[in-house]
């Protein structure tokens, strides 16, 4: 990430208001935008000012039940549509999101805070799931084989798992929705989306776009709510729901897995991370510093893939640290709509207070403050890009998700030590390795306990690749050839040997 040098002028307050006034504020149930059944609402605020953006409907348990009624009712007819029909709808949705990329980007920046350049990148990334799964729709496969004993034939087919509940977090308001809805639609599943309370607006605009793209009534329902557990609990207990796909914290994910056990619900879980980023003596240091900036500061550090622990080999520790301090010092912190902003606010005061407390605890444990370390006064929830050095191995910050622009650096001596430190966590989403020794890179890739490894790169998310973690970071994969499988069931049909059947 570099300081934003875009020449595009900042949107005016009138542009912002006009966009906000065009966003649907209801619940989307059975193809109709409705108020909440009890008239309840929730406020969506701008984290860079703390000001109200929009008041929208907040679903009740009975709204949730209505959404499941619709999803269950249309599931059979939706599953029976030709793959090409679903494919064309997804393709159209990709084109409509791309055509409205600036609206999506501004809306996301307003509700979540990230700089516009990053919001634009998320729109492109998020839209790509629609195009990718539009293409995958037509490639849902199966097989027909002869049993080993030659006495029968084995026919294996795929079918949609059925009505799916999709719960998404606030940090990637559009991409987390498209990464689930894309494959679900491709597979022939109907869905109920529950976006995060802090950032539901991008999902509401996306739902409007899906309607325009031709998604039939009831196939996609959206039930934002201020009462997440009370609304989703009864859905998870309802035998008509066949799938839960969740992205969010490990703590909530564990609770939802336990709830899902009752109905033996299929689950996909994209949970928290605690990514190590390892820089070896033989690394290209400029590349390693740029990669660290991307892996640390993208989304203001509020990403499951954020580099949480920077492990640097002793021979380059001084040089790497000096360069990282220099580059992080250059980053302009400010409202995401301003062209010069490279780092936006944290999403709310609780998040900022947690980062603040974690930094204080790390300094108490004996670490040094090399850069930043303070909240920025004024409206909004801004926090300085921060570097901590000499962080002791048992410091809490190395074992929890930071979710802020804070880089703790630990120095190691040997490759074995780096692997041991990197794997010393209950999480296992992604690891980053910087080295010019290919053998070393591949050795590390085989030994690191994570679902994904970035080799000489600080960004690995790609719609064509399987995203997901091991250990407490989750179950299942999103994107790639694997992503659609999360929404498909395998059916096996045994067939008597046709050669032995008489005419
Ligand atoms: P969160 O607090 O777990 O919330 C995630 C979603 O779950 C939100 O929609 C939330 O609704 C909902 N929720 C909360 N409690 C619930 C309950 N009892 N029953 C049903 N739903 C419930 O996580 P977050 O703070 O939004 O997101 C940050 C976390 O997501 C981090 O841990 C991050 O690592 C993880 N994440 C993982 C990935 C990945 O792909 N692995 C990607 C992005 C983020 P409310 O908004 O109403 O609370």
Coordinates of C-alpha atoms and ligand atoms in Angstrom, one line a residue:
X1 CA 0.0 0.0 0.0
X2 CA 1.2 3.5 -0.8
X3 CA -0.2 6.8 0.1
X4 CA -3.2 7.4 -2.1
X5 CA -2.1 9.5 -5.0
X6 CA -5.5 9.4 -6.8
X7 CA -6.5 12.5 -8.6
X8 CA -10.2 11.7 -8.3
X9 CA -11.7 14.5 -6.2
X10 CA -13.4 13.6 -2.8
X11 CA -17.1 13.0 -3.1
X12 CA -19.1 16.0 -1.9
X13 CA -21.5 15.8 1.1
X14 CA -24.3 16.1 -1.5
X15 CA -23.0 13.1 -3.4
X16 CA -22.8 11.1 -0.2
X17 CA -26.4 12.0 0.8
X18 CA -27.8 11.3 -2.7
X19 CA -26.3 7.8 -2.6
X20 CA -27.5 7.1 0.9
X21 CA -31.0 8.2 0.0
X22 CA -31.1 5.8 -2.9
X23 CA -30.3 2.7 -0.7
X24 CA -33.2 0.4 0.2
X25 CA -33.8 0.5 3.9
X26 CA -36.2 -2.5 4.3
X27 CA -35.8 -6.2 4.7
X28 CA -35.9 -8.2 1.5
X29 CA -38.2 -11.1 2.0
X30 CA -39.8 -13.1 -0.8
X31 CA -38.8 -10.4 -3.4
X32 CA -40.5 -7.6 -1.5
X33 CA -38.8 -4.8 0.5
X34 CA -40.6 -4.6 3.9
X35 CA -40.5 -2.9 7.2
X36 CA -39.7 -5.0 10.3
X37 CA -42.8 -6.7 11.7
X38 CA -42.5 -4.8 14.9
X39 CA -41.4 -1.5 13.3
X40 CA -37.9 -1.9 14.8
X41 CA -34.9 -0.1 13.2
X42 CA -31.2 0.1 13.6
X43 CA -28.8 3.0 12.9
X44 CA -25.8 2.8 10.7
X45 CA -23.0 5.2 11.5
X46 CA -20.0 6.6 9.8
X47 CA -16.9 5.4 11.7
X48 CA -14.9 8.4 10.5
X49 CA -17.3 10.9 12.1
X50 CA -19.5 8.9 14.4
X51 CA -22.5 10.5 12.7
X52 CA -25.6 8.7 11.6
X53 CA -25.7 7.6 7.9
X54 CA -29.0 5.9 7.7
X55 CA -31.7 4.2 9.8
X56 CA -32.9 0.9 8.4
X57 CA -35.3 -1.9 9.3
X58 CA -34.2 -4.4 11.9
X59 CA -35.6 -8.0 11.5
X60 CA -37.5 -9.8 14.2
X61 CA -37.6 -13.6 14.7
X62 CA -40.9 -13.6 12.8
X63 CA -39.2 -11.8 9.9
X64 CA -36.6 -14.4 9.9
X65 CA -39.2 -17.1 9.8
X66 CA -40.9 -15.4 6.8
X67 CA -37.5 -15.3 5.0
X68 CA -37.1 -19.1 5.6
X69 CA -40.7 -19.7 4.5
X70 CA -39.9 -18.0 1.2
X71 CA -36.5 -19.7 0.8
X72 CA -37.9 -23.1 1.5
X73 CA -40.9 -22.6 -0.8
X74 CA -38.9 -21.6 -3.9
X75 CA -36.0 -24.0 -3.2
X76 CA -37.4 -26.8 -5.5
X77 CA -38.2 -24.6 -8.5
X78 CA -34.8 -22.8 -8.1
X79 CA -32.9 -26.1 -7.9
X80 CA -34.7 -27.1 -11.1
X81 CA -33.6 -24.1 -13.2
X82 CA -31.1 -24.8 -16.0
X83 CA -27.5 -24.1 -14.9
X84 CA -27.3 -21.7 -17.9
X85 CA -30.1 -19.6 -16.4
X86 CA -28.4 -19.3 -13.0
X87 CA -25.1 -18.6 -14.8
X88 CA -26.6 -15.7 -16.9
X89 CA -28.1 -14.2 -13.7
X90 CA -24.8 -14.2 -12.0
X91 CA -23.1 -12.8 -15.0
X92 CA -25.6 -10.0 -15.2
X93 CA -25.1 -9.3 -11.5
X94 CA -21.3 -9.1 -12.1
X95 CA -21.9 -6.6 -14.8
X96 CA -24.3 -4.5 -12.7
X97 CA -22.0 -4.4 -9.7
X98 CA -19.1 -3.4 -12.0
X99 CA -21.2 -0.7 -13.6
X100 CA -22.0 0.7 -10.2
X101 CA -18.6 0.2 -8.7
X102 CA -18.2 3.8 -7.6
X103 CA -21.5 3.7 -5.7
X104 CA -20.6 0.5 -4.0
X105 CA -17.1 1.8 -3.1
X106 CA -18.4 5.1 -1.7
X107 CA -21.1 3.3 0.3
X108 CA -18.6 0.8 1.7
X109 CA -16.2 3.6 2.7
X110 CA -19.0 5.5 4.4
X111 CA -20.2 2.6 6.5
X112 CA -16.9 0.8 7.2
X113 CA -14.3 3.5 6.9
X114 CA -11.7 2.0 4.6
X115 CA -10.1 4.4 2.0
X116 CA -11.9 4.6 -1.3
X117 CA -9.0 3.0 -3.2
X118 CA -9.4 -0.1 -1.0
X119 CA -13.2 -0.1 -1.4
X120 CA -12.8 0.0 -5.1
X121 CA -10.4 -3.0 -4.9
X122 CA -13.0 -4.8 -2.7
X123 CA -15.7 -4.1 -5.3
X124 CA -13.6 -5.6 -8.0
X125 CA -12.7 -8.6 -5.8
X126 CA -16.3 -9.1 -4.7
X127 CA -17.7 -8.8 -8.2
X128 CA -15.3 -11.4 -9.4
X129 CA -16.9 -14.1 -7.3
X130 CA -20.1 -13.4 -9.3
X131 CA -18.3 -13.9 -12.6
X132 CA -16.2 -16.9 -11.4
X133 CA -19.3 -18.7 -10.1
X134 CA -21.3 -17.7 -13.2
X135 CA -18.7 -19.8 -15.0
X136 CA -18.6 -22.6 -12.5
X137 CA -22.4 -23.0 -12.6
X138 CA -22.1 -24.9 -15.9
X139 CA -19.3 -27.2 -14.7
X140 CA -21.1 -29.0 -11.8
X141 CA -19.9 -32.5 -12.4
X142 CA -20.6 -36.1 -11.6
X143 CA -19.4 -39.5 -12.7
X144 CA -20.5 -42.9 -14.1
X145 CA -18.2 -45.8 -13.4
X146 CA -18.1 -49.6 -13.3
X147 CA -17.9 -51.0 -9.8
X148 CA -14.6 -52.9 -9.2
X149 CA -16.3 -56.3 -9.2
X150 CA -17.9 -55.5 -12.6
X151 CA -21.4 -56.3 -11.3
X152 CA -22.9 -52.8 -11.1
X153 CA -22.5 -49.2 -12.2
X154 CA -21.9 -46.3 -9.9
X155 CA -23.6 -43.0 -10.8
X156 CA -22.6 -40.0 -8.7
X157 CA -24.4 -36.7 -9.1
X158 CA -24.5 -33.4 -7.3
X159 CA -27.5 -31.5 -6.1
X160 CA -28.0 -28.2 -4.2
X161 CA -27.8 -28.7 -0.4
X162 CA -30.9 -26.5 0.0
X163 CA -31.9 -23.3 1.9
X164 CA -28.8 -21.7 3.3
X165 CA -28.3 -19.1 6.1
X166 CA -25.3 -16.8 5.3
X167 CA -23.9 -14.7 8.2
X168 CA -21.3 -12.1 7.3
X169 CA -18.9 -9.8 9.2
X170 CA -18.5 -6.0 8.9
X171 CA -15.0 -5.8 7.6
X172 CA -15.6 -6.7 3.9
X173 CA -19.2 -5.6 3.5
X174 CA -19.6 -6.6 -0.1
X175 CA -17.1 -9.3 -0.8
X176 CA -18.2 -11.5 2.1
X177 CA -21.7 -11.5 0.7
X178 CA -20.7 -12.2 -2.9
X179 CA -18.3 -14.9 -1.8
X180 CA -21.2 -16.8 -0.3
X181 CA -24.2 -15.8 -2.5
X182 CA -22.2 -16.4 -5.8
X183 CA -21.6 -20.1 -5.1
X184 CA -25.0 -20.6 -3.5
X185 CA -26.9 -19.3 -6.5
X186 CA -24.6 -21.2 -8.8
X187 CA -25.3 -24.5 -7.0
X188 CA -29.1 -23.8 -7.0
X189 CA -29.6 -23.0 -3.3
X190 CA -31.9 -20.3 -1.9
X191 CA -30.4 -18.1 0.7
X192 CA -31.1 -15.9 3.7
X193 CA -28.3 -13.3 4.2
X194 CA -27.8 -11.7 7.6
X195 CA -25.2 -9.0 7.1
X196 CA -23.3 -7.4 10.0
X197 CA -25.2 -4.7 12.0
X198 CA -22.3 -2.2 11.6
X199 CA -22.2 -2.4 7.8
X200 CA -25.4 -3.7 6.2
X201 CA -25.8 -1.0 3.5
X202 CA -23.5 -2.6 0.9
X203 CA -25.5 -5.8 1.2
X204 CA -28.8 -3.9 0.8
X205 CA -27.5 -2.3 -2.4
X206 CA -26.2 -5.6 -3.6
X207 CA -29.6 -7.2 -3.0
X208 CA -31.2 -4.5 -5.1
X209 CA -28.7 -5.3 -7.9
X210 CA -29.5 -9.0 -7.6
X211 CA -33.2 -8.2 -8.1
X212 CA -32.3 -6.2 -11.2
X213 CA -30.2 -9.0 -12.5
X214 CA -33.2 -11.3 -12.5
X215 CA -32.9 -13.3 -9.2
X216 CA -36.5 -14.7 -8.7
X217 CA -38.5 -13.7 -5.6
X218 CA -37.5 -15.7 -2.5
X219 CA -34.2 -16.9 -3.8
X220 CA -32.2 -14.2 -2.0
X221 CA -33.6 -12.8 1.3
X222 CA -31.8 -10.2 3.4
X223 CA -32.6 -9.8 7.1
X224 CA -30.3 -7.3 8.8
X225 CA -31.1 -7.2 12.5
X226 CA -30.0 -5.7 15.8
X227 CA -30.8 -9.1 17.4
X228 CA -28.5 -11.6 15.6
X229 CA -28.8 -14.5 18.0
X230 CA -32.6 -14.2 18.6
X231 CA -33.3 -14.1 14.8
X232 CA -30.8 -16.7 13.6
X233 CA -31.2 -19.2 16.5
X234 CA -34.7 -20.4 15.4
X235 CA -33.6 -20.6 11.8
X236 CA -30.7 -22.9 12.7
X237 CA -33.1 -25.1 14.7
X238 CA -35.5 -25.3 11.8
X239 CA -35.2 -28.6 9.9
X240 CA -36.0 -26.8 6.6
X241 CA -32.6 -25.0 6.8
X242 CA -29.9 -27.2 5.3
X243 CA -26.8 -25.1 5.5
X244 CA -25.1 -22.4 7.6
X245 CA -22.2 -20.5 6.1
X246 CA -20.6 -18.1 8.6
X247 CA -17.7 -15.6 8.4
X248 CA -16.8 -13.9 11.6
X249 CA -15.0 -14.4 14.9
X250 CA -14.0 -17.9 16.2
X251 CA -15.9 -17.3 19.4
X252 CA -19.3 -16.8 17.6
X253 CA -18.4 -19.5 15.0
X254 CA -17.9 -22.1 17.8
X255 CA -21.3 -21.2 19.3
X256 CA -23.0 -21.6 15.9
X257 CA -21.3 -24.9 15.3
X258 CA -22.7 -26.1 18.6
X259 CA -26.2 -24.9 17.7
X260 CA -25.9 -26.5 14.2
X261 CA -25.3 -29.9 15.8
X262 CA -29.0 -30.2 16.7
X263 CA -30.1 -30.5 13.0
X264 CA -26.8 -31.9 11.8
X265 CA -26.6 -28.8 9.6
X266 CA -23.9 -28.5 7.0
X267 CA -21.5 -25.7 8.1
X268 CA -18.8 -23.6 6.5
X269 CA -16.9 -21.5 8.9
X270 CA -14.5 -18.7 7.9
X271 CA -13.2 -17.6 11.3
X272 CA -10.4 -15.6 12.9
X273 CA -6.8 -15.5 12.0
X274 CA -3.4 -14.8 13.7
X275 CA -1.2 -14.7 10.6
X276 CA 2.6 -15.0 11.0
X277 CA 4.7 -13.0 8.4
X278 CA 8.2 -14.4 8.3
X279 CA 11.1 -12.5 6.8
X280 CA 14.4 -14.5 6.2
X281 CA 17.9 -13.1 5.9
X282 CA 17.9 -14.0 2.2
X283 CA 14.6 -12.1 1.5
X284 CA 14.3 -9.2 -0.9
X285 CA 13.9 -6.6 1.8
X286 CA 12.1 -4.0 -0.3
X287 CA 9.6 -6.6 -1.3
X288 CA 9.2 -7.9 2.2
X289 CA 8.5 -4.4 3.6
X290 CA 6.0 -3.6 0.8
X291 CA 4.3 -7.0 1.4
X292 CA 4.2 -6.4 5.2
X293 CA 2.6 -3.0 4.6
X294 CA -0.1 -4.7 2.5
X295 CA -0.6 -7.6 4.8
X296 CA -0.7 -5.3 7.9
X297 CA -2.4 -2.1 6.8
X298 CA -4.9 -3.3 4.2
X299 CA -8.3 -2.7 5.7
X300 CA -6.6 -0.8 8.5
X301 CA -5.5 -4.2 9.9
X302 CA -9.1 -5.2 10.3
X303 CA -8.8 -8.3 8.2
X304 CA -8.7 -12.0 9.1
X305 CA -5.7 -12.2 6.8
X306 CA -3.8 -9.4 8.5
X307 CA -0.2 -10.1 9.4
X308 CA -0.5 -10.3 13.2
X309 CA 3.0 -11.4 14.1
X310 CA 6.0 -10.2 12.1
X311 CA 8.9 -12.6 12.6
X312 CA 12.2 -11.3 11.2
X313 CA 15.5 -13.2 11.1
X314 CA 18.3 -11.6 13.1
X315 CA 20.6 -10.8 10.2
X316 CA 18.1 -8.4 8.6
X317 CA 16.0 -7.3 11.6
X318 CA 17.5 -3.9 12.0
X319 CA 17.3 -3.0 8.3
X320 CA 13.8 -4.4 7.8
X321 CA 12.5 -2.6 11.0
X322 CA 14.0 0.7 10.0
X323 CA 12.4 0.5 6.5
X324 CA 9.0 -0.6 7.9
X325 CA 9.0 2.3 10.4
X326 CA 9.8 4.7 7.5
X327 CA 7.1 3.4 5.2
X328 CA 4.4 3.2 8.0
X329 CA 5.2 6.7 9.1
X330 CA 4.4 7.9 5.6
X331 CA 0.9 6.6 5.6
X332 CA -1.8 9.3 5.9
X333 CA -4.5 8.5 8.3
X334 CA -7.9 10.1 7.5
X335 CA -11.4 9.8 6.4
X336 CA -11.6 7.2 3.7
X337 CA -13.3 9.6 1.2
X338 CA -10.3 11.9 1.1
X339 CA -7.9 11.0 -1.8
X340 CA -4.8 11.3 0.5
X341 CA -6.0 8.8 3.1
X342 CA -4.2 5.5 3.2
X343 CA -5.5 4.3 6.5
X344 CA -9.1 4.9 7.7
X345 CA -10.7 4.7 11.1
X346 CA -11.3 1.6 13.1
X347 CA -14.9 0.5 12.9
X348 CA -16.1 1.7 16.3
X349 CA -15.0 2.9 19.7
X350 CA -15.0 -0.7 21.2
X351 CA -12.6 -1.8 18.5
X352 CA -10.3 1.2 19.1
X353 CA -10.4 0.7 22.8
X354 CA -9.4 -3.0 22.4
X355 CA -6.4 -2.1 20.2
X356 CA -5.4 0.6 22.7
X357 CA -5.6 -1.9 25.6
X358 CA -3.6 -4.5 23.7
X359 CA -0.8 -2.1 22.8
X360 CA -0.7 -0.9 26.5
X361 CA -0.5 -4.6 27.7
X362 CA 2.3 -5.3 25.2
X363 CA 4.4 -2.3 26.3
X364 CA 3.8 -3.5 30.0
X365 CA 5.2 -6.9 29.0
X366 CA 8.5 -5.3 28.0
X367 CA 8.1 -4.5 24.3
X368 CA 9.4 -1.2 22.8
X369 CA 7.3 1.4 21.0
X370 CA 9.0 2.1 17.7
X371 CA 6.1 4.1 16.0
X372 CA 2.7 5.4 16.8
X373 CA 0.9 3.9 19.8
X374 CA -1.9 6.4 20.3
X375 CA -5.5 7.1 19.3
X376 CA -6.0 10.2 17.2
X377 CA -8.2 12.8 18.8
X378 CA -11.2 14.3 17.1
X379 CA -14.3 12.8 15.6
X380 CA -14.1 9.2 14.4
X381 CA -12.2 6.2 15.7
X382 CA -8.7 6.7 14.3
X383 CA -5.6 5.1 15.6
X384 CA -2.0 5.7 14.6
X385 CA -0.1 3.0 12.5
X386 CA 2.0 1.4 15.2
X387 CA 5.1 -0.7 15.4
X388 CA 6.2 -2.6 18.5
X389 CA 9.6 -4.3 18.7
X390 CA 11.2 -6.8 21.1
X391 CA 7.8 -8.3 21.7
X392 CA 8.1 -11.3 24.2
X393 CA 6.9 -14.6 22.9
X394 CA 4.2 -14.9 25.6
X395 CA 2.8 -11.4 25.0
X396 CA -1.0 -11.5 24.6
X397 CA -0.8 -9.6 21.3
X398 CA 0.9 -12.6 19.7
X399 CA -2.0 -14.9 20.6
X400 CA -5.0 -12.7 19.8
X401 CA -6.3 -11.1 16.7
X402 CA -5.2 -7.4 16.8
X403 CA -7.7 -6.1 14.2
X404 CA -5.9 -2.7 14.0
X405 CA -2.9 -1.1 12.3
X406 CA -0.4 -2.5 14.9
X407 CA 2.7 -4.5 13.8
X408 CA 4.5 -6.5 16.6
X409 CA 8.0 -7.5 15.5
X410 CA 9.8 -10.5 17.0
X411 CA 13.3 -11.5 16.0
X412 CA 14.3 -15.2 15.4
X413 CA 17.6 -16.9 14.5
X414 CA 16.9 -20.2 12.8
X415 CA 14.4 -21.6 10.3
X416 CA 13.2 -24.2 12.9
X417 CA 12.6 -21.5 15.4
X418 CA 10.6 -19.5 12.8
X419 CA 8.4 -22.5 12.1
X420 CA 7.9 -23.2 15.8
X421 CA 6.9 -19.6 16.5
X422 CA 4.6 -19.4 13.5
X423 CA 2.7 -22.5 14.4
X424 CA 2.4 -21.5 18.1
X425 CA -1.2 -20.4 17.8
X426 CA -4.6 -22.0 17.8
X427 CA -5.4 -20.2 14.5
X428 CA -4.4 -21.4 11.0
X429 CA -5.8 -19.1 8.3
X430 CA -2.8 -17.8 6.4
X431 CA 1.0 -17.5 6.8
X432 CA 3.3 -15.2 4.8
X433 CA 6.9 -16.1 4.0
X434 CA 9.5 -13.8 2.4
X435 CA 12.7 -15.6 1.1
X436 CA 14.5 -15.8 -2.2
X437 CA 15.4 -19.5 -1.6
X438 CA 12.6 -21.4 -3.4
X439 CA 13.4 -24.7 -1.5
X440 CA 13.1 -22.9 1.8
X441 CA 9.8 -21.3 0.7
X442 CA 8.4 -24.7 -0.3
X443 CA 9.7 -26.3 2.9
X444 CA 7.9 -23.6 4.9
X445 CA 4.7 -24.0 2.9
X446 CA 4.7 -27.7 3.8
X447 CA 5.3 -27.2 7.5
X448 CA 3.2 -24.1 8.3
X449 CA -0.1 -25.0 9.9
X450 CA -2.4 -22.8 7.8
X451 CA -5.0 -23.2 5.1
X452 CA -3.1 -20.7 2.9
X453 CA 0.5 -19.5 2.5
X454 CA 1.6 -16.3 0.8
X455 CA 5.1 -16.8 -0.7
X456 CA 6.8 -13.4 -1.4
X457 CA 3.4 -11.6 -1.4
X458 CA 1.3 -9.8 1.2
X459 CA -2.0 -10.4 -0.6
X460 CA -3.3 -13.8 -1.5
X461 CA -7.1 -13.5 -1.7
X462 CA -8.2 -14.5 -5.2
X463 CA -11.7 -15.6 -6.3
X464 CA -10.2 -18.4 -8.3
X465 CA -8.4 -19.8 -5.2
X466 CA -9.8 -21.8 -2.2
X467 CA -9.8 -19.4 0.7
X468 CA -10.1 -20.8 4.2
X469 CA -8.3 -22.0 7.3
X470 CA -7.4 -24.9 9.5
X471 CA -7.5 -25.3 13.3
X472 CA -9.6 -22.5 14.9
X473 CA -9.7 -20.6 11.7
X474 CA -12.4 -22.6 10.2
X475 CA -14.0 -25.4 8.2
X476 CA -14.5 -25.3 4.4
X477 CA -13.3 -23.2 1.6
X478 CA -14.7 -20.2 -0.3
X479 CA -13.8 -19.4 -4.0
X480 CA -11.9 -21.6 -6.4
X481 CA -13.1 -24.9 -7.7
X482 CA -13.8 -25.9 -4.1
X483 CA -16.2 -23.0 -3.3
X484 CA -19.2 -24.4 -5.0
X485 CA -18.8 -27.8 -3.3
X486 CA -19.8 -26.1 0.0
X487 CA -23.4 -25.7 -1.4
X488 CA -23.6 -29.1 -3.1
X489 CA -24.5 -32.6 -1.8
X490 CA -23.3 -35.8 -3.4
X491 CA -25.9 -38.3 -4.4
X492 CA -24.9 -41.9 -5.3
X493 CA -27.2 -44.1 -7.4
X494 CA -26.2 -47.8 -7.7
X495 CA -27.3 -49.4 -11.0
X496 CA -27.5 -53.1 -11.7
X497 CA -25.1 -54.2 -14.5
X498 CA -27.1 -53.3 -17.6
X499 CA -25.4 -56.1 -19.6
X500 CA -27.1 -58.7 -17.3
X501 CA -30.6 -57.2 -17.7
X502 CA -32.7 -59.0 -20.3
X503 CA -34.6 -56.9 -22.8
Ligands
LIG1 P1 -18.6 -11.4 14.8 O1 -18.8 -10.6 15.9 O2 -18.3 -12.9 15.0 O3 -19.8 -11.2 13.8 C1 -19.9 -11.8 12.6 C2 -21.4 -11.9 12.2 O4 -22.0 -12.8 13.1 C3 -22.1 -10.6 12.3 O5 -23.1 -10.6 11.2 C4 -22.8 -10.7 13.6 O6 -23.9 -9.9 13.8 C5 -23.2 -12.2 13.7 N1 -23.4 -12.6 15.1 C6 -22.8 -12.2 16.2 N2 -23.3 -12.9 17.2 C7 -24.1 -13.9 16.7 C8 -24.9 -14.9 17.3 N3 -24.9 -15.2 18.6 N4 -25.7 -15.6 16.5 C9 -25.7 -15.4 15.1 N5 -25.0 -14.4 14.5 C10 -24.2 -13.7 15.3 O7 -17.3 -11.0 13.9 P2 -17.1 -9.5 13.3 O8 -16.5 -8.7 14.5 O9 -18.2 -9.0 12.6 O10 -15.9 -9.8 12.3 C11 -14.6 -9.9 12.6 C12 -14.2 -11.3 12.7 O11 -14.5 -12.0 11.4 C13 -12.7 -11.5 12.9 O12 -12.5 -12.5 13.8 C14 -12.2 -11.9 11.5 O13 -11.0 -12.6 11.6 C15 -13.3 -12.7 11.0 N6 -13.3 -12.8 9.6 C16 -12.9 -14.0 9.0 C17 -12.8 -14.1 7.6 C18 -12.4 -15.4 7.0 O14 -12.6 -15.5 5.8 N7 -11.8 -16.3 7.7 C19 -13.1 -13.0 6.8 C20 -13.4 -11.8 7.4 C21 -13.5 -11.7 8.8 P3 -23.8 -8.4 14.4 O15 -23.1 -7.6 13.4 O16 -25.2 -8.0 14.7 O17 -23.0 -8.6 15.7

